[in-house]
Amino acid sequence: MAASNDEGLTVTLRPPCVVGDKVEDIDTPALVVDLDKMERNMDKMTEFMKEFPSCKLRPHAKSHKCPAIARMQIQRGAVGVCVQKVTEAEAMVNGGIKDVLVTNEIYGKTKLKRLASLASKARIGVCVDSIENLRQVSAAAKDQQTNIDVLVEVNLKMYRCGVEPDEVVPLVLLAKELPNITFVGLQCYAGRNQHIRESAMRSFASHDAMDIAKIAIKNLSDAGIECKYVTGAGTGTFKYEGGIGVLDEFQCGSYIFMDVDYCRNIGDDGKQFFEFEQSLFVLSTVHSLQGGSMARAILDAGIKAIGADSGPPEVYPWKDLVYFFGGDEHGIIVPPGPYKLGEKVYLIPGHCDPCVNLYDWIVGIRNNVVETIWPVSGRGPGI
Amino acid sequence: MAASNDEGLTVTLRPPCVVGDKVEDIDTPALVVDLDKMERNMDKMTEFMKEFPSCKLRPHAKSHKCPAIARMQIQRGAVGVCVQKVTEAEAMVNGGIKDVLVTNEIYGKTKLKRLASLASKARIGVCVDSIENLRQVSAAAKDQQTNIDVLVEVNLKMYRCGVEPDEVVPLVLLAKELPNITFVGLQCYAGRNQHIRESAMRSFASHDAMDIAKIAIKNLSDAGIECKYVTGAGTGTFKYEGGIGVLDEFQCGSYIFMDVDYCRNIGDDGKQFFEFEQSLFVLSTVHSLQGGSMARAILDAGIKAIGADSGPPEVYPWKDLVYFFGGDEHGIIVPPGPYKLGEKVYLIPGHCDPCVNLYDWIVGIRNNVVETIWPVSGRGPGI
């Protein structure tokens, strides 16, 4: 590791394996993706999109933070990607992605300067929900003689960012006046609805959300402004919201990996939501195996290797074995099942996005062999 | 970002500020430590150690993963550091620390080869709890003609790694036979006891744990083996375990930072456990501020910037304001309190260790100015 300097710290990150290794040779804990499963998920989404001919797919890259995966999605028809922060946008543009939408507000001169500098290399869109921020975006784009597309974010009763439908028109009118920005449409994303378990309830919630979007669109129409572009939806809601006719673009991200939490959703058939396959795993090793009345296998993957915001991971393929977090760097499987000391264990993370964020690499495996190792270029809490 | 190669990915990590910046100029989310508070915590621990003249302090570096902080601890009398994994050991040895104890089992040739290579530059200790692993450690040390100190880990009814007290003697006898390793003692660490809330219950639990340690020590004594070195305890238990006379060394880590969870412990006086100060913060920015009946401030720090395993962060200094996780990259404060759009907000993380692990840098501030920026050299899920 080299010394730090004003430009930052230069560090060599060692991957956990090399291409051609077998799974049992991967150093752990490691983040691995089953390429067959992930590709089937991508292909399945391409099929689903045919049901919504007026909608485009713009996958959310906050799930993978990895330009190589973004390129695979675009090769399958995605129009670009979404990101949630400037570091992710930089990773994507540097990785060759030409159309990046920041589905979030970016505040302050420093970050907006960096965002504007990307706009000379790719189409950049960003959300706004305040006059002050809108003026900042315009000023940053003007400083660099470029253009940033802006979307007004609407609060669909999720109470995160976003203005109320009756606050949309003044922002859009100002956006149309200010230099070096182009008003392109609305962001209408209903985040929490993704995880409503029952299919019918998810459908009702999607209709409620889109009803609010319709009010915002009507307010614009009443003010003489056509809204050609509305973006939203996620892996849990696109099938419901897509049929309502409001959205032009889906932001689904998790469909490529899935996770324990997403598979708690119940599909139309009353069964667990396995239309997409769980393709992402934390690979761990049994580094202690203890017997007796409290027989257990202890793994080298704990909170710091998995993330805990959506509960513990599941043990694959032995879902009857229970994983407990044993601290920062330990997992405990009770009973130890078929596992031996030194054996590799596949864990399905509770929530794929924060789990990916813990790793510098995603290891792509096929038929038990390492086929590729991708850097998670957009990793980090985001500066 | 340079291309990846067999040696790893070379990447330049940009810090969120430069030395001399004011807090309001730090890009967010950023991990900041109040240096006055952290130093007072270190000094206070030095004072506490005087109550236990036969015990040494070996702070756990998994809390900070940062050699610069480890050096400050050693300057104040610590005998070395603990780590939990090989990457952390490498970071510490490369950062000049000469005595590193891995308070965990390290399994497999690849990791043990790396660990043994450190033993030529520093005193390295590691825990073992199986014959197979003990043989691996010896073989790895022999391959590199070096020595690794081994400790047998005892299960203090925490049911993570560690053998039962009646399984200790055979392991120690084997350790004394095998080449290139030195049996030095026992690890008797009762992790879960750190977070028992009531002072008296924490004391009882500490006695129960040490009773098990005593059995292990007596078993060794009965076998004619003197045990000169027992290591354990943490920030929540050292005051109790230290008085029992079993431990020679404390592994406290969190005392330098504290966090929301640790301050839920109740001290001897029946009050919240604030003997150490909360010195670690996630610095965030209000990037959206919405009014109306659901008035809220939305921050640029969510799950990926804080970690969620011990619940949400507290807003500092306004503990009456409630922070909700708003997703991967959003936090929501309700009510918005005194905050304005663009204002910096200090958040106290629920659990300091996994939070630090999310960052590449710790920014040291004093009197509202950036005094130092330390790389978190041991970051990562650990390969």
PDB file of C-alpha atoms in Angstrom, chain B residues 47-243:
ATOM      1  CA  GLU B  47      -6.080   5.417  33.911  1.00  0.00           C
ATOM      2  CA  PHE B  48      -8.450   2.444  34.232  1.00  0.00           C
ATOM      3  CA  MET B  49      -5.571   0.051  33.561  1.00  0.00           C
ATOM      4  CA  LYS B  50      -3.851   1.274  36.733  1.00  0.00           C
ATOM      5  CA  GLU B  51      -6.623  -0.485  38.663  1.00  0.00           C
ATOM      6  CA  PHE B  52      -5.418  -3.767  37.148  1.00  0.00           C
ATOM      7  CA  PRO B  53      -1.642  -3.710  37.601  1.00  0.00           C
ATOM      8  CA  SER B  54      -1.192  -7.339  36.585  1.00  0.00           C
ATOM      9  CA  CYS B  55      -3.059  -6.824  33.300  1.00  0.00           C
ATOM     10  CA  LYS B  56      -1.958  -5.368  29.988  1.00  0.00           C
ATOM     11  CA  LEU B  57      -4.063  -3.627  27.375  1.00  0.00           C
ATOM     12  CA  ARG B  58      -4.083  -5.062  23.836  1.00  0.00           C
ATOM     13  CA  PRO B  59      -6.721  -3.022  22.022  1.00  0.00           C
ATOM     14  CA  HIS B  60      -8.760  -4.682  19.301  1.00  0.00           C
ATOM     15  CA  ALA B  61      -7.935  -3.085  15.971  1.00  0.00           C
ATOM     16  CA  LYS B  62     -11.027  -4.504  14.305  1.00  0.00           C
ATOM     17  CA  SER B  63     -12.751  -1.405  15.668  1.00  0.00           C
ATOM     18  CA  HIS B  64     -10.614   0.993  13.647  1.00  0.00           C
ATOM     19  CA  LYS B  65      -8.576  -1.134  11.176  1.00  0.00           C
ATOM     20  CA  CYS B  66      -6.195   1.771  11.103  1.00  0.00           C
ATOM     21  CA  PRO B  67      -2.451   1.502  11.966  1.00  0.00           C
ATOM     22  CA  ALA B  68      -2.197   5.191  12.835  1.00  0.00           C
ATOM     23  CA  ILE B  69      -4.730   4.740  15.626  1.00  0.00           C
ATOM     24  CA  ALA B  70      -3.026   1.529  16.760  1.00  0.00           C
ATOM     25  CA  ARG B  71       0.238   3.449  17.123  1.00  0.00           C
ATOM     26  CA  MET B  72      -1.510   6.033  19.311  1.00  0.00           C
ATOM     27  CA  GLN B  73      -2.782   3.226  21.529  1.00  0.00           C
ATOM     28  CA  ILE B  74       0.680   1.703  21.845  1.00  0.00           C
ATOM     29  CA  GLN B  75       2.194   5.104  22.635  1.00  0.00           C
ATOM     30  CA  ARG B  76      -0.214   5.146  25.591  1.00  0.00           C
ATOM     31  CA  GLY B  77       0.995   1.821  26.918  1.00  0.00           C
ATOM     32  CA  ALA B  78      -0.787  -0.905  24.952  1.00  0.00           C
ATOM     33  CA  VAL B  79       1.417  -3.983  24.426  1.00  0.00           C
ATOM     34  CA  GLY B  80       0.256  -4.551  20.860  1.00  0.00           C
ATOM     35  CA  VAL B  81      -3.042  -5.020  19.118  1.00  0.00           C
ATOM     36  CA  CYS B  82      -5.607  -7.692  18.404  1.00  0.00           C
ATOM     37  CA  VAL B  83      -6.991  -8.288  14.949  1.00  0.00           C
ATOM     38  CA  GLN B  84      -9.656 -10.614  13.655  1.00  0.00           C
ATOM     39  CA  LYS B  85      -8.294 -11.572  10.232  1.00  0.00           C
ATOM     40  CA  VAL B  86      -5.213 -11.771   8.054  1.00  0.00           C
ATOM     41  CA  THR B  87      -5.890  -8.572   6.119  1.00  0.00           C
ATOM     42  CA  GLU B  88      -6.039  -6.661   9.371  1.00  0.00           C
ATOM     43  CA  ALA B  89      -2.835  -8.316  10.581  1.00  0.00           C
ATOM     44  CA  GLU B  90      -1.120  -7.319   7.337  1.00  0.00           C
ATOM     45  CA  ALA B  91      -2.336  -3.742   7.671  1.00  0.00           C
ATOM     46  CA  MET B  92      -1.034  -3.559  11.256  1.00  0.00           C
ATOM     47  CA  VAL B  93       2.372  -5.128  10.589  1.00  0.00           C
ATOM     48  CA  ASN B  94       2.833  -3.003   7.464  1.00  0.00           C
ATOM     49  CA  GLY B  95       1.908  -0.031   9.636  1.00  0.00           C
ATOM     50  CA  GLY B  96       4.728  -0.769  12.054  1.00  0.00           C
ATOM     51  CA  ILE B  97       2.960  -2.704  14.812  1.00  0.00           C
ATOM     52  CA  LYS B  98       5.326  -5.291  16.247  1.00  0.00           C
ATOM     53  CA  ASP B  99       2.966  -7.482  18.278  1.00  0.00           C
ATOM     54  CA  VAL B 100      -0.263  -8.681  16.715  1.00  0.00           C
ATOM     55  CA  LEU B 101      -2.654 -11.264  18.095  1.00  0.00           C
ATOM     56  CA  VAL B 102      -5.245 -12.755  15.759  1.00  0.00           C
ATOM     57  CA  THR B 103      -8.156 -13.441  18.116  1.00  0.00           C
ATOM     58  CA  ASN B 104      -9.644 -15.915  15.682  1.00  0.00           C
ATOM     59  CA  GLU B 105      -8.975 -19.184  13.934  1.00  0.00           C
ATOM     60  CA  ILE B 106      -7.300 -18.833  10.523  1.00  0.00           C
ATOM     61  CA  TYR B 107      -7.957 -21.810   8.316  1.00  0.00           C
ATOM     62  CA  GLY B 108      -6.300 -22.951   5.104  1.00  0.00           C
ATOM     63  CA  LYS B 109      -2.919 -22.849   3.425  1.00  0.00           C
ATOM     64  CA  THR B 110      -3.313 -19.565   1.561  1.00  0.00           C
ATOM     65  CA  LYS B 111      -4.226 -17.452   4.554  1.00  0.00           C
ATOM     66  CA  LEU B 112      -1.761 -19.199   6.879  1.00  0.00           C
ATOM     67  CA  LYS B 113       1.061 -18.684   4.393  1.00  0.00           C
ATOM     68  CA  ARG B 114       0.372 -14.954   4.515  1.00  0.00           C
ATOM     69  CA  LEU B 115       0.114 -15.001   8.291  1.00  0.00           C
ATOM     70  CA  ALA B 116       3.402 -16.877   8.649  1.00  0.00           C
ATOM     71  CA  SER B 117       5.135 -14.397   6.378  1.00  0.00           C
ATOM     72  CA  LEU B 118       4.196 -11.653   8.843  1.00  0.00           C
ATOM     73  CA  ALA B 119       5.848 -13.563  11.675  1.00  0.00           C
ATOM     74  CA  SER B 120       9.288 -12.608  10.387  1.00  0.00           C
ATOM     75  CA  LYS B 121       8.424  -8.939  10.901  1.00  0.00           C
ATOM     76  CA  ALA B 122       6.387  -9.012  14.095  1.00  0.00           C
ATOM     77  CA  ARG B 123       5.344 -11.275  16.921  1.00  0.00           C
ATOM     78  CA  ILE B 124       2.241 -13.034  15.629  1.00  0.00           C
ATOM     79  CA  GLY B 125      -0.194 -14.986  17.766  1.00  0.00           C
ATOM     80  CA  VAL B 126      -3.240 -16.888  16.561  1.00  0.00           C
ATOM     81  CA  CYS B 127      -6.048 -18.877  18.132  1.00  0.00           C
ATOM     82  CA  VAL B 128      -6.668 -22.563  17.456  1.00  0.00           C
ATOM     83  CA  ASP B 129      -9.524 -24.842  18.374  1.00  0.00           C
ATOM     84  CA  SER B 130      -8.898 -27.989  16.344  1.00  0.00           C
ATOM     85  CA  ILE B 131      -6.074 -30.468  15.811  1.00  0.00           C
ATOM     86  CA  GLU B 132      -6.277 -30.104  12.049  1.00  0.00           C
ATOM     87  CA  ASN B 133      -5.918 -26.328  12.216  1.00  0.00           C
ATOM     88  CA  LEU B 134      -3.107 -26.561  14.770  1.00  0.00           C
ATOM     89  CA  ARG B 135      -1.159 -28.801  12.394  1.00  0.00           C
ATOM     90  CA  GLN B 136      -1.809 -26.322   9.571  1.00  0.00           C
ATOM     91  CA  VAL B 137      -0.437 -23.427  11.621  1.00  0.00           C
ATOM     92  CA  SER B 138       2.688 -25.380  12.495  1.00  0.00           C
ATOM     93  CA  ALA B 139       3.233 -26.451   8.889  1.00  0.00           C
ATOM     94  CA  ALA B 140       2.809 -22.902   7.602  1.00  0.00           C
ATOM     95  CA  ALA B 141       5.307 -21.538  10.125  1.00  0.00           C
ATOM     96  CA  LYS B 142       7.735 -24.344   9.360  1.00  0.00           C
ATOM     97  CA  ASP B 143       7.523 -23.673   5.618  1.00  0.00           C
ATOM     98  CA  GLN B 144       8.717 -20.148   6.228  1.00  0.00           C
ATOM     99  CA  GLN B 145      11.156 -21.025   9.003  1.00  0.00           C
ATOM    100  CA  THR B 146       9.445 -18.757  11.438  1.00  0.00           C
ATOM    101  CA  ASN B 147       7.456 -19.053  14.668  1.00  0.00           C
ATOM    102  CA  ILE B 148       3.801 -18.416  15.373  1.00  0.00           C
ATOM    103  CA  ASP B 149       2.506 -18.178  18.929  1.00  0.00           C
ATOM    104  CA  VAL B 150      -0.637 -20.212  19.438  1.00  0.00           C
ATOM    105  CA  LEU B 151      -3.432 -19.791  21.950  1.00  0.00           C
ATOM    106  CA  VAL B 152      -6.090 -22.374  22.516  1.00  0.00           C
ATOM    107  CA  GLU B 153      -9.489 -20.718  22.398  1.00  0.00           C
ATOM    108  CA  VAL B 154     -11.931 -21.796  25.096  1.00  0.00           C
ATOM    109  CA  ASN B 155     -15.684 -21.664  24.578  1.00  0.00           C
ATOM    110  CA  LEU B 156     -17.081 -19.581  27.456  1.00  0.00           C
ATOM    111  CA  LYS B 157     -20.624 -20.683  26.603  1.00  0.00           C
ATOM    112  CA  MET B 158     -20.674 -18.132  23.790  1.00  0.00           C
ATOM    113  CA  TYR B 159     -20.887 -21.023  21.301  1.00  0.00           C
ATOM    114  CA  ARG B 160     -18.808 -19.442  18.586  1.00  0.00           C
ATOM    115  CA  CYS B 161     -15.270 -20.757  18.053  1.00  0.00           C
ATOM    116  CA  GLY B 162     -13.456 -22.451  20.928  1.00  0.00           C
ATOM    117  CA  VAL B 163     -13.220 -25.845  22.579  1.00  0.00           C
ATOM    118  CA  GLU B 164     -14.736 -26.981  25.863  1.00  0.00           C
ATOM    119  CA  PRO B 165     -12.465 -26.773  28.954  1.00  0.00           C
ATOM    120  CA  ASP B 166     -12.016 -30.572  28.965  1.00  0.00           C
ATOM    121  CA  GLU B 167     -10.728 -30.474  25.383  1.00  0.00           C
ATOM    122  CA  VAL B 168      -7.932 -27.998  26.073  1.00  0.00           C
ATOM    123  CA  VAL B 169      -5.181 -30.313  27.352  1.00  0.00           C
ATOM    124  CA  PRO B 170      -4.837 -32.564  24.279  1.00  0.00           C
ATOM    125  CA  LEU B 171      -4.568 -29.517  22.022  1.00  0.00           C
ATOM    126  CA  VAL B 172      -1.942 -27.901  24.229  1.00  0.00           C
ATOM    127  CA  LEU B 173       0.068 -31.118  24.416  1.00  0.00           C
ATOM    128  CA  LEU B 174       0.059 -31.340  20.645  1.00  0.00           C
ATOM    129  CA  ALA B 175       0.979 -27.663  20.341  1.00  0.00           C
ATOM    130  CA  LYS B 176       4.001 -28.292  22.549  1.00  0.00           C
ATOM    131  CA  GLU B 177       5.109 -31.134  20.267  1.00  0.00           C
ATOM    132  CA  LEU B 178       4.687 -29.525  16.880  1.00  0.00           C
ATOM    133  CA  PRO B 179       7.508 -27.492  15.342  1.00  0.00           C
ATOM    134  CA  ASN B 180       7.628 -23.743  14.706  1.00  0.00           C
ATOM    135  CA  ILE B 181       4.785 -22.876  17.019  1.00  0.00           C
ATOM    136  CA  THR B 182       4.856 -21.841  20.666  1.00  0.00           C
ATOM    137  CA  PHE B 183       1.971 -22.484  22.996  1.00  0.00           C
ATOM    138  CA  VAL B 184       1.568 -19.251  24.936  1.00  0.00           C
ATOM    139  CA  GLY B 185      -1.798 -19.478  26.619  1.00  0.00           C
ATOM    140  CA  LEU B 186      -5.569 -19.317  26.318  1.00  0.00           C
ATOM    141  CA  GLN B 187      -8.079 -17.036  24.700  1.00  0.00           C
ATOM    142  CA  CYS B 188     -11.081 -16.672  26.998  1.00  0.00           C
ATOM    143  CA  TYR B 189     -13.267 -14.021  25.436  1.00  0.00           C
ATOM    144  CA  ALA B 190     -16.967 -13.709  26.241  1.00  0.00           C
ATOM    145  CA  GLY B 191     -18.245 -11.636  23.342  1.00  0.00           C
ATOM    146  CA  ARG B 192     -21.943 -11.463  24.002  1.00  0.00           C
ATOM    147  CA  ASN B 193     -21.447 -10.369  27.607  1.00  0.00           C
ATOM    148  CA  GLN B 194     -20.241  -6.960  26.395  1.00  0.00           C
ATOM    149  CA  HIS B 195     -23.778  -5.939  25.635  1.00  0.00           C
ATOM    150  CA  ILE B 196     -25.665  -7.178  28.688  1.00  0.00           C
ATOM    151  CA  ARG B 197     -27.350  -3.963  29.741  1.00  0.00           C
ATOM    152  CA  GLU B 198     -27.503  -4.114  33.544  1.00  0.00           C
ATOM    153  CA  SER B 199     -24.254  -3.630  35.417  1.00  0.00           C
ATOM    154  CA  ALA B 200     -24.932  -6.364  37.987  1.00  0.00           C
ATOM    155  CA  MET B 201     -25.926  -8.864  35.288  1.00  0.00           C
ATOM    156  CA  ARG B 202     -22.802  -8.023  33.318  1.00  0.00           C
ATOM    157  CA  SER B 203     -20.779  -8.674  36.455  1.00  0.00           C
ATOM    158  CA  PHE B 204     -22.505 -12.031  37.094  1.00  0.00           C
ATOM    159  CA  ALA B 205     -21.972 -13.070  33.487  1.00  0.00           C
ATOM    160  CA  SER B 206     -18.311 -12.114  33.727  1.00  0.00           C
ATOM    161  CA  HIS B 207     -17.896 -14.310  36.771  1.00  0.00           C
ATOM    162  CA  ASP B 208     -19.631 -17.209  34.997  1.00  0.00           C
ATOM    163  CA  ALA B 209     -17.314 -16.799  32.022  1.00  0.00           C
ATOM    164  CA  MET B 210     -14.184 -16.638  34.141  1.00  0.00           C
ATOM    165  CA  ASP B 211     -15.334 -19.733  36.070  1.00  0.00           C
ATOM    166  CA  ILE B 212     -15.111 -21.658  32.798  1.00  0.00           C
ATOM    167  CA  ALA B 213     -11.695 -20.173  32.114  1.00  0.00           C
ATOM    168  CA  LYS B 214     -10.585 -21.328  35.588  1.00  0.00           C
ATOM    169  CA  ILE B 215     -11.627 -24.885  34.775  1.00  0.00           C
ATOM    170  CA  ALA B 216      -9.508 -24.830  31.630  1.00  0.00           C
ATOM    171  CA  ILE B 217      -6.542 -23.441  33.565  1.00  0.00           C
ATOM    172  CA  LYS B 218      -6.970 -26.079  36.295  1.00  0.00           C
ATOM    173  CA  ASN B 219      -7.149 -28.851  33.681  1.00  0.00           C
ATOM    174  CA  LEU B 220      -3.832 -27.628  32.321  1.00  0.00           C
ATOM    175  CA  SER B 221      -2.350 -27.385  35.810  1.00  0.00           C
ATOM    176  CA  ASP B 222      -3.490 -30.942  36.596  1.00  0.00           C
ATOM    177  CA  ALA B 223      -1.665 -32.026  33.441  1.00  0.00           C
ATOM    178  CA  GLY B 224       1.479 -30.269  34.663  1.00  0.00           C
ATOM    179  CA  ILE B 225       1.176 -27.323  32.275  1.00  0.00           C
ATOM    180  CA  GLU B 226       1.464 -23.806  33.558  1.00  0.00           C
ATOM    181  CA  CYS B 227      -0.738 -21.252  31.799  1.00  0.00           C
ATOM    182  CA  LYS B 228       0.934 -17.871  32.054  1.00  0.00           C
ATOM    183  CA  TYR B 229      -1.211 -15.928  29.635  1.00  0.00           C
ATOM    184  CA  VAL B 230      -4.967 -15.598  29.341  1.00  0.00           C
ATOM    185  CA  THR B 231      -6.431 -12.962  27.040  1.00  0.00           C
ATOM    186  CA  GLY B 232     -10.004 -11.733  26.793  1.00  0.00           C
ATOM    187  CA  ALA B 233     -12.471  -9.043  27.915  1.00  0.00           C
ATOM    188  CA  GLY B 234     -13.905  -6.120  26.003  1.00  0.00           C
ATOM    189  CA  THR B 235     -15.053  -2.578  26.589  1.00  0.00           C
ATOM    190  CA  GLY B 236     -18.228  -3.783  28.308  1.00  0.00           C
ATOM    191  CA  THR B 237     -16.655  -6.334  30.660  1.00  0.00           C
ATOM    192  CA  PHE B 238     -13.033  -5.466  31.446  1.00  0.00           C
ATOM    193  CA  LYS B 239     -13.955  -3.756  34.701  1.00  0.00           C
ATOM    194  CA  TYR B 240     -15.679  -6.921  35.926  1.00  0.00           C
ATOM    195  CA  GLU B 241     -13.429  -9.617  34.506  1.00  0.00           C
ATOM    196  CA  GLY B 242     -10.326  -7.648  35.390  1.00  0.00           C
ATOM    197  CA  GLY B 243     -11.030  -7.957  39.102  1.00  0.00           C
TER     198      GLY B 243
END
